Coordinates of N, CA and C in Angstrom, one line a residue:
M53 N 63.3 20.4 38.8 CA 62.5 19.5 37.8 C 63.3 18.7 37.1
R54 N 62.8 17.4 36.9 CA 63.8 16.4 36.3 C 63.8 16.7 34.8
K55 N 64.9 16.3 34.1 CA 65.2 16.5 32.7 C 64.6 15.3 31.9
L56 N 64.4 15.7 30.6 CA 64.1 14.7 29.6 C 65.4 14.5 28.7
V57 N 66.0 13.4 28.8 CA 67.3 13.3 28.1 C 67.2 12.4 27.1
Y58 N 67.4 12.6 25.7 CA 67.5 11.7 24.6 C 68.8 11.3 24.3
F59 N 68.8 10.0 24.7 CA 70.3 9.2 24.7 C 70.1 8.2 23.5
V60 N 70.8 8.4 22.5 CA 70.6 7.5 21.4 C 71.9 7.5 20.5
A61 N 71.9 6.4 19.7 CA 72.9 6.2 18.8 C 72.4 6.7 17.5
V62 N 73.4 7.4 16.7 CA 72.9 8.0 15.4 C 74.1 7.9 14.3
T63 N 73.7 7.8 13.0 CA 74.6 7.6 12.0 C 75.1 9.2 11.6
L64 N 76.1 9.2 10.6 CA 76.5 10.5 10.2 C 75.4 11.2 9.5
D65 N 74.5 10.6 8.8 CA 73.4 11.2 8.2 C 72.1 11.2 9.1
G66 N 72.3 11.2 10.4 CA 71.1 11.5 11.2 C 70.1 10.4 11.3
R67 N 70.6 9.2 11.3 CA 69.6 8.0 11.3 C 69.8 7.1 12.7
I68 N 68.8 6.8 13.2 CA 68.9 6.1 14.5 C 68.7 4.5 14.3
A69 N 68.3 4.1 13.1 CA 67.9 2.7 12.7 C 67.8 2.7 11.1
G70 N 67.9 1.7 10.5 CA 67.6 1.5 9.2 C 66.1 1.5 8.6
P71 N 65.7 1.6 7.6 CA 64.4 1.6 7.1 C 63.4 0.5 7.8
G72 N 64.1 -0.7 8.1 CA 63.3 -1.7 8.7 C 63.5 -1.9 10.1
G73 N 64.1 -0.8 10.8 CA 64.3 -0.7 12.2 C 65.8 -1.5 12.5
E74 N 66.7 -1.7 11.5 CA 67.8 -2.4 11.8 C 68.7 -1.3 12.6
F75 N 69.5 -2.1 13.6 CA 70.7 -1.1 14.2 C 71.9 -2.0 14.3
D76 N 71.9 -3.1 13.7 CA 73.2 -3.9 13.8 C 74.3 -3.5 12.8
F77 N 74.2 -2.6 12.1 CA 75.2 -1.9 11.1 C 76.0 -0.8 11.7
F78 N 75.8 -0.5 13.0 CA 76.7 0.5 13.6 C 77.9 0.0 13.9
P79 N 79.0 0.4 13.4 CA 80.3 -0.2 13.7 C 80.9 0.0 14.9
Q80 N 81.4 -1.1 15.6 CA 82.1 -1.1 16.9 C 83.4 -1.0 17.0
G81 N 84.2 -1.2 15.9 CA 85.7 -1.3 15.9 C 86.1 -2.6 16.3
D82 N 87.5 -2.7 16.6 CA 87.9 -4.0 16.9 C 87.6 -4.3 18.4
E83 N 87.9 -5.6 18.8 CA 87.5 -5.9 20.2 C 88.1 -5.0 21.3
R84 N 89.4 -4.5 21.2 CA 89.8 -3.6 22.2 C 89.0 -2.2 22.2
Q85 N 88.9 -1.8 20.9 CA 88.2 -0.6 20.8 C 86.7 -0.5 21.3
A86 N 86.1 -1.6 20.9 CA 84.7 -1.8 21.5 C 84.5 -2.0 23.0
A87 N 85.5 -2.7 23.6 CA 85.5 -2.8 25.1 C 85.8 -1.5 25.9
L88 N 86.6 -0.6 25.2 CA 86.9 0.6 25.8 C 85.7 1.5 25.7
Y89 N 85.2 1.6 24.5 CA 84.0 2.4 24.4 C 82.8 2.0 25.2
S90 N 82.6 0.6 25.3 CA 81.4 0.1 26.2 C 81.7 0.3 27.7
S91 N 82.8 0.3 28.0 CA 83.1 0.6 29.4 C 82.9 1.9 29.7
V92 N 83.4 2.8 29.0 CA 83.2 4.3 29.3 C 81.6 4.6 29.4
V93 N 80.9 4.2 28.3 CA 79.4 4.5 28.2 C 78.7 3.8 29.3
N94 N 78.9 2.6 29.5 CA 78.3 1.9 30.6 C 78.6 2.4 32.0
T95 N 79.7 3.1 32.2 CA 80.2 3.6 33.4 C 79.1 4.9 33.6
L96 N 79.0 5.7 32.6 CA 78.3 6.9 32.7 C 76.8 6.7 32.7
Y97 N 76.3 5.8 31.9 CA 74.9 5.5 31.7 C 74.7 4.0 31.9
P98 N 74.9 3.4 33.0 CA 74.6 2.0 33.2 C 73.3 1.6 33.0
E99 N 72.3 2.5 33.3 CA 70.8 2.0 33.1 C 70.3 1.9 31.8
T100 N 71.1 2.4 30.9 CA 70.7 2.3 29.3 C 71.0 0.9 28.8
V101 N 71.7 0.1 29.6 CA 71.9 -1.4 29.2 C 70.8 -2.3 29.5
P102 N 70.1 -2.9 28.5 CA 68.9 -3.7 28.9 C 69.2 -4.7 30.0
T103 N 68.1 -5.0 30.7 CA 68.2 -5.8 31.7 C 68.8 -7.2 31.5
A104 N 68.4 -7.7 30.4 CA 68.9 -9.1 30.0 C 70.5 -9.1 29.8
F105 N 71.0 -8.1 29.5 CA 72.3 -7.9 29.2 C 73.3 -7.3 30.4
R106 N 72.8 -7.0 31.4 CA 73.4 -6.2 32.6 C 74.4 -7.1 33.2
A107 N 74.1 -8.4 33.5 CA 75.1 -9.2 34.1 C 76.2 -9.5 33.3
A108 N 76.1 -9.7 31.9 CA 77.2 -9.9 31.2 C 78.2 -8.7 31.0
A109 N 77.6 -7.5 31.1 CA 78.3 -6.2 30.9 C 78.8 -5.8 32.5
G110 N 78.7 -6.8 33.5 CA 79.2 -6.3 34.7 C 78.4 -5.3 35.4
L111 N 77.1 -5.2 35.1 CA 76.3 -4.2 35.8 C 75.0 -4.7 36.6
A112 N 75.2 -6.1 36.8 CA 74.0 -6.7 37.5 C 73.6 -5.9 38.8
D113 N 74.5 -5.6 39.6 CA 74.1 -4.9 40.9 C 74.5 -3.4 40.9
V114 N 74.7 -2.8 39.8 CA 75.1 -1.4 39.6 C 73.8 -0.6 39.6
P115 N 73.8 0.5 40.7 CA 72.6 1.3 40.8 C 72.5 2.2 39.4
N116 N 71.3 2.5 39.2 CA 71.0 3.6 38.2 C 71.6 4.9 38.7
R117 N 72.3 5.4 37.7 CA 73.1 6.6 37.9 C 72.3 7.9 37.5
R118 N 71.9 7.8 36.2 CA 71.4 9.1 35.6 C 69.8 9.0 35.3
F119 N 69.2 7.9 35.3 CA 67.7 7.7 34.9 C 67.0 6.8 35.7
D120 N 65.8 7.0 36.1 CA 65.0 6.0 36.7 C 63.7 5.6 36.0
T121 N 63.6 6.3 34.8 CA 62.4 6.1 34.0 C 62.8 6.1 32.6
V122 N 62.3 5.2 31.7 CA 62.6 5.3 30.3 C 61.2 5.5 29.5
V123 N 61.2 6.4 28.4 CA 60.1 6.5 27.6 C 60.5 6.2 26.3
M124 N 59.7 5.3 25.5 CA 60.0 4.9 24.2 C 58.9 4.6 23.3
G125 N 59.2 4.7 22.0 CA 58.1 4.5 21.1 C 58.2 3.0 20.8
L126 N 57.0 2.4 20.1 CA 56.9 1.2 19.7 C 58.1 0.5 19.0
G127 N 58.7 1.5 18.0 CA 59.8 1.1 17.3 C 61.0 0.8 18.2
A128 N 61.3 1.5 19.2 CA 62.3 1.1 20.2 C 61.9 0.0 21.1
Y129 N 60.7 -0.3 21.3 CA 60.1 -1.4 22.2 C 60.3 -2.7 21.3
R130 N 60.0 -2.6 20.2 CA 59.7 -3.8 19.3 C 60.7 -4.9 19.4
P131 N 62.1 -4.4 19.1 CA 63.1 -5.4 19.1 C 63.2 -6.5 20.1
A132 N 63.0 -5.9 21.4 CA 63.0 -6.9 22.5 C 61.7 -7.6 22.6
Y133 N 60.5 -6.9 22.4 CA 59.1 -7.5 22.4 C 59.1 -8.6 21.3
D134 N 59.7 -8.5 20.1 CA 59.7 -9.5 19.2 C 60.4 -10.7 19.5
H135 N 61.2 -10.6 20.4 CA 62.1 -11.7 21.1 C 61.6 -12.2 22.3
G136 N 60.3 -12.0 22.7 CA 59.6 -12.4 24.0 C 59.9 -11.6 25.1
I137 N 60.8 -10.6 25.1 CA 61.2 -9.8 26.2 C 60.1 -8.6 26.2
T138 N 59.2 -8.6 27.3 CA 58.2 -7.6 27.5 C 58.6 -6.6 28.4
S139 N 59.7 -6.7 29.2 CA 60.0 -5.8 30.1 C 61.6 -5.5 29.8
P140 N 61.9 -4.9 28.8 CA 63.4 -4.8 28.5 C 64.3 -3.9 29.4
Y141 N 63.6 -3.0 30.1 CA 64.4 -2.3 31.2 C 63.7 -2.4 32.5
A142 N 63.8 -3.6 33.2 CA 63.0 -3.9 34.2 C 63.6 -3.2 35.5
H143 N 64.8 -2.7 35.4 CA 65.4 -1.8 36.4 C 65.0 -0.4 36.4
L144 N 64.0 -0.1 35.6 CA 63.6 1.5 35.3 C 62.0 1.2 35.3
R145 N 61.3 2.4 35.4 CA 60.1 2.5 35.2 C 59.9 2.7 33.7
Q146 N 59.0 1.9 32.9 CA 59.0 1.9 31.6 C 57.7 2.4 30.9
Y147 N 57.8 3.2 30.0 CA 56.5 3.8 29.4 C 56.8 3.6 27.9
V148 N 55.8 3.0 27.2 CA 55.8 2.8 25.7 C 54.6 3.6 25.2
V149 N 54.9 4.5 24.4 CA 54.0 5.4 23.8 C 53.7 4.7 22.4
S150 N 52.4 4.2 22.4 CA 51.8 3.4 21.2 C 50.2 3.4 21.2
S151 N 49.7 3.6 20.0 CA 48.2 3.5 19.9 C 47.8 2.0 19.4
T152 N 48.8 1.1 19.3 CA 48.3 -0.1 18.7 C 48.8 -1.2 19.7
L153 N 49.8 -1.1 20.5 CA 50.3 -1.9 21.4 C 49.2 -2.3 22.6
E154 N 48.9 -3.6 22.9 CA 48.0 -3.9 23.9 C 48.3 -3.4 25.3
P155 N 47.5 -2.9 26.0 CA 47.7 -2.1 27.2 C 48.3 -3.1 28.4
D156 N 48.0 -4.3 28.4 CA 48.4 -5.2 29.3 C 49.7 -6.1 28.9
V157 N 50.5 -5.6 28.1 CA 51.8 -6.3 27.5 C 52.6 -6.9 28.7
D158 N 52.7 -6.1 29.5 CA 53.5 -6.6 30.8 C 53.1 -5.7 32.0
P159 N 53.0 -6.2 33.3 CA 52.8 -5.4 34.3 C 53.8 -4.4 34.7
A160 N 54.9 -4.4 34.3 CA 56.0 -3.5 34.5 C 56.2 -2.4 33.5
V161 N 55.2 -2.5 32.4 CA 55.4 -1.5 31.3 C 54.0 -0.9 31.2
T162 N 54.0 0.5 31.2 CA 52.8 1.3 31.0 C 52.8 1.6 29.7
V163 N 51.7 1.3 28.9 CA 51.5 1.7 27.5 C 50.6 2.9 27.5
V164 N 51.2 4.0 26.9 CA 50.5 5.2 26.8 C 50.0 5.3 25.3
P165 N 48.6 5.4 25.1 CA 48.1 5.4 23.7 C 48.1 6.7 23.0
G166 N 48.4 7.7 23.8 CA 48.4 9.1 23.2 C 49.0 10.3 24.0
D167 N 49.2 11.4 23.6 CA 49.7 12.6 24.1 C 50.9 12.3 24.9
P168 N 52.0 12.0 24.2 CA 53.4 11.9 25.0 C 53.9 13.2 25.7
L169 N 53.4 14.3 25.2 CA 53.8 15.7 25.9 C 53.2 15.6 27.3
A170 N 51.9 15.3 27.4 CA 51.3 15.2 28.8 C 52.0 14.1 29.7
L171 N 52.3 13.2 29.1 CA 53.2 12.0 29.9 C 54.5 12.7 30.4
V172 N 55.3 13.1 29.6 CA 56.4 13.7 30.0 C 56.4 14.8 30.9
R173 N 55.3 15.8 30.7 CA 55.3 16.9 31.5 C 54.9 16.4 33.0
G174 N 54.2 15.4 33.0 CA 53.7 14.8 34.3 C 54.8 14.1 35.0
L175 N 55.6 13.3 34.3 CA 56.8 12.8 34.9 C 57.9 13.7 35.3
K176 N 58.0 14.9 34.7 CA 59.1 15.9 35.1 C 58.5 16.5 36.3
R177 N 57.2 16.7 36.5 CA 56.8 17.2 37.9 C 56.8 16.5 39.0
E178 N 57.1 15.1 38.9 CA 57.0 14.3 40.0 C 58.0 14.8 41.1
E179 N 57.5 14.8 42.2 CA 58.5 15.0 43.4 C 58.7 13.7 44.0
G180 N 60.0 13.9 44.7 CA 60.4 12.7 45.7 C 60.7 11.3 44.6
V181 N 60.9 11.6 43.4 CA 61.2 10.5 42.5 C 62.6 10.9 42.0
G182 N 63.2 9.7 41.7 CA 64.6 9.7 41.3 C 65.3 10.7 40.1
P183 N 66.2 10.5 39.6 CA 66.8 11.2 38.8 C 66.1 11.6 37.4
D184 N 66.8 11.7 36.3 CA 66.2 12.1 35.1 C 65.4 11.0 34.2
I185 N 64.8 11.5 33.2 CA 64.0 10.7 32.3 C 64.8 10.4 30.9
W186 N 64.7 9.1 30.5 CA 65.6 8.8 29.3 C 64.4 8.6 28.2
L187 N 64.7 9.3 27.3 CA 63.8 9.1 25.9 C 64.8 8.1 25.2
C188 N 64.3 7.0 25.0 CA 65.1 6.0 24.3 C 64.9 6.1 22.8
G189 N 63.7 6.5 22.3 CA 63.6 6.5 20.9 C 62.1 6.2 20.7
G190 N 61.6 6.5 19.4 CA 62.3 6.7 18.3 C 62.0 8.1 17.7
G191 N 62.3 8.3 16.5 CA 62.4 9.6 15.8 C 61.1 10.4 15.9
V192 N 60.0 9.7 15.6 CA 58.6 10.3 15.6 C 58.4 10.9 17.0
L193 N 58.6 9.9 18.0 CA 58.3 10.4 19.4 C 59.3 11.4 19.8
A194 N 60.5 11.5 19.4 CA 61.5 12.5 19.7 C 60.9 13.9 19.0
G195 N 60.5 13.8 17.7 CA 59.7 15.0 17.2 C 58.6 15.5 18.0
A196 N 57.7 14.6 18.6 CA 56.7 15.0 19.3 C 57.0 15.7 20.6
L197 N 58.1 15.2 21.1 CA 58.6 15.5 22.6 C 59.7 16.7 22.5
L198 N 60.1 17.0 21.3 CA 61.2 18.1 21.1 C 60.9 19.3 22.0
P199 N 59.6 19.8 22.4 CA 59.6 20.9 23.2 C 60.0 20.8 24.7
E200 N 60.1 19.3 25.0 CA 60.4 18.8 26.4 C 61.8 18.3 26.5
I201 N 62.5 18.1 25.3 CA 63.8 17.6 25.6 C 64.7 18.6 26.1
D202 N 65.5 18.3 27.2 CA 66.4 19.2 27.9 C 67.8 19.0 27.5
E203 N 68.0 17.7 27.2 CA 69.5 17.3 26.8 C 69.4 16.3 25.8
L204 N 70.5 16.3 24.9 CA 70.7 15.2 23.9 C 71.8 14.6 24.2
V205 N 72.1 13.3 24.2 CA 73.3 12.6 24.4 C 73.4 11.7 23.1
L206 N 74.1 12.2 22.2 CA 74.4 11.4 20.8 C 75.5 10.5 20.9
K207 N 75.4 9.4 20.6 CA 76.5 8.5 20.2 C 76.5 8.4 18.8
S208 N 77.6 9.3 18.1 CA 77.6 9.4 16.7 C 78.6 8.3 16.1
Y209 N 78.2 7.6 15.2 CA 79.0 6.5 14.8 C 79.3 6.8 13.3
P210 N 80.6 6.4 12.9 CA 81.2 6.7 11.6 C 80.6 5.9 10.5
V211 N 79.3 6.1 10.2 CA 78.6 5.3 9.1 C 77.5 6.1 8.6
V212 N 77.2 6.0 7.2 CA 76.1 6.6 6.7 C 75.1 5.4 6.4
A213 N 74.0 5.8 6.7 CA 72.7 4.7 6.5 C 72.1 4.8 5.1
G214 N 72.0 6.2 4.6 CA 71.5 6.4 3.5 C 70.0 6.5 3.5
S215 N 69.2 5.9 4.4 CA 67.7 6.0 4.6 C 67.6 5.3 5.9
G216 N 66.3 5.7 6.5 CA 66.1 4.9 7.7 C 65.4 5.8 8.8
V217 N 65.3 5.6 10.0 CA 64.5 6.2 10.9 C 65.5 7.5 11.4
P218 N 64.9 8.7 11.1 CA 65.6 9.9 11.6 C 65.6 10.1 13.0
V219 N 66.9 10.8 13.4 CA 67.0 11.1 14.9 C 65.6 11.8 15.5
I220 N 65.3 12.6 14.9 CA 64.1 13.6 15.2 C 63.3 13.8 13.9
D221 N 62.0 13.3 14.0 CA 61.0 13.3 12.8 C 59.9 14.1 13.2
G222 N 59.8 15.4 12.8 CA 58.8 16.2 13.3 C 58.6 17.4 12.2
V223 N 57.9 18.5 12.9 CA 57.7 19.6 12.0 C 59.0 20.5 12.1
F224 N 59.0 21.5 11.1 CA 60.3 22.3 11.2 C 60.2 23.1 12.3
D225 N 61.1 23.1 13.2 CA 61.1 23.8 14.5 C 62.5 23.9 15.0
P226 N 63.3 24.9 14.3 CA 64.7 24.9 14.7 C 65.0 25.3 16.3
T227 N 65.6 24.4 16.9 CA 65.8 24.3 18.4 C 67.3 24.2 18.6
A228 N 67.8 25.2 19.4 CA 69.3 25.3 19.5 C 69.7 24.5 20.7
F229 N 70.7 23.8 20.7 CA 71.4 23.2 21.9 C 72.9 23.6 21.9
D230 N 73.3 23.6 23.1 CA 74.9 23.9 23.2 C 75.7 22.6 23.5
V231 N 76.8 22.5 23.1 CA 77.7 21.3 23.4 C 78.2 21.4 24.8
A232 N 77.8 20.5 25.7 CA 78.4 20.7 27.1 C 79.6 19.8 27.3
E233 N 79.8 18.8 26.6 CA 81.0 17.9 26.4 C 81.0 17.0 25.3
R234 N 82.1 16.7 24.9 CA 82.2 15.7 23.7 C 83.5 14.9 24.0
T235 N 83.4 13.5 23.8 CA 84.6 12.5 24.0 C 84.6 11.9 22.7
S236 N 85.7 11.6 22.0 CA 85.9 10.8 20.9 C 86.5 9.4 21.3
F237 N 86.4 8.4 20.7 CA 86.7 7.1 21.0 C 87.7 6.5 19.8
P238 N 88.5 5.7 20.1 CA 89.3 5.0 19.1 C 88.6 4.3 18.1
N239 N 87.5 3.8 18.2 CA 86.6 3.2 17.2 C 85.9 4.1 16.3
G240 N 86.1 5.4 16.5 CA 85.5 6.5 15.7 C 84.1 7.0 16.1
V241 N 83.7 6.5 17.3 CA 82.3 7.0 17.8 C 82.6 8.3 18.6
T242 N 81.9 9.2 18.6 CA 81.8 10.6 19.2 C 80.6 10.5 20.2
L243 N 81.0 10.8 21.5 CA 79.8 10.8 22.5 C 79.8 12.3 22.8
T244 N 78.6 12.9 22.5 CA 78.4 14.3 22.6 C 77.1 14.6 23.6
R245 N 77.3 15.4 24.6 CA 76.1 15.7 25.5 C 75.9 17.3 25.2
L246 N 74.6 17.5 24.7 CA 74.3 18.8 24.4 C 73.0 19.2 25.4
T247 N 73.0 20.5 25.7 CA 71.9 21.0 26.5 C 71.1 22.0 25.9
R248 N 70.0 22.2 26.2 CA 69.0 23.1 25.4 C 69.7 24.5 25.7
A249 N 69.8 25.4 24.6 CA 70.3 26.6 24.7 C 69.4 27.5 25.5

């Protein structure tokens, strides 16, 4: 069965964005450090680079390695949408969980107005379909999908946000994960892959 993998950037205080959805405050390091970090992450997870930036990142013809499907909440979808990009991950099957987004936003995007658990459970049971499912965000959606999250891939940045969107926002439900691998980069970012215990 396919896995649901929550791949996301996070601050030291557990935020994936600021209170207004900001994410431009995550420190990248100097040019050399940022290039090294991007090279490694893009090699491991090339499909997480938005379609509009794949050519510039040298990924235009790189096949999907880990994911063939992305599930995101409206907060994760909105930055691209607000810039006129209605299909931010055209190289993946795209699902946006939202009760307010119009259902015909783009032919390549499926808007799911409710029950993200049923959506993910259905996607996991698909046979003959590619690799895993990427949960792109946000925190409320991750909270709703916590029972189905099989792996976390956290890009932990050395910054404190103070407030903002939590990595997982839901009911109190302690869920253990084991560290499967961890890599530290010169720019201070730590990439940690965790699997459900």
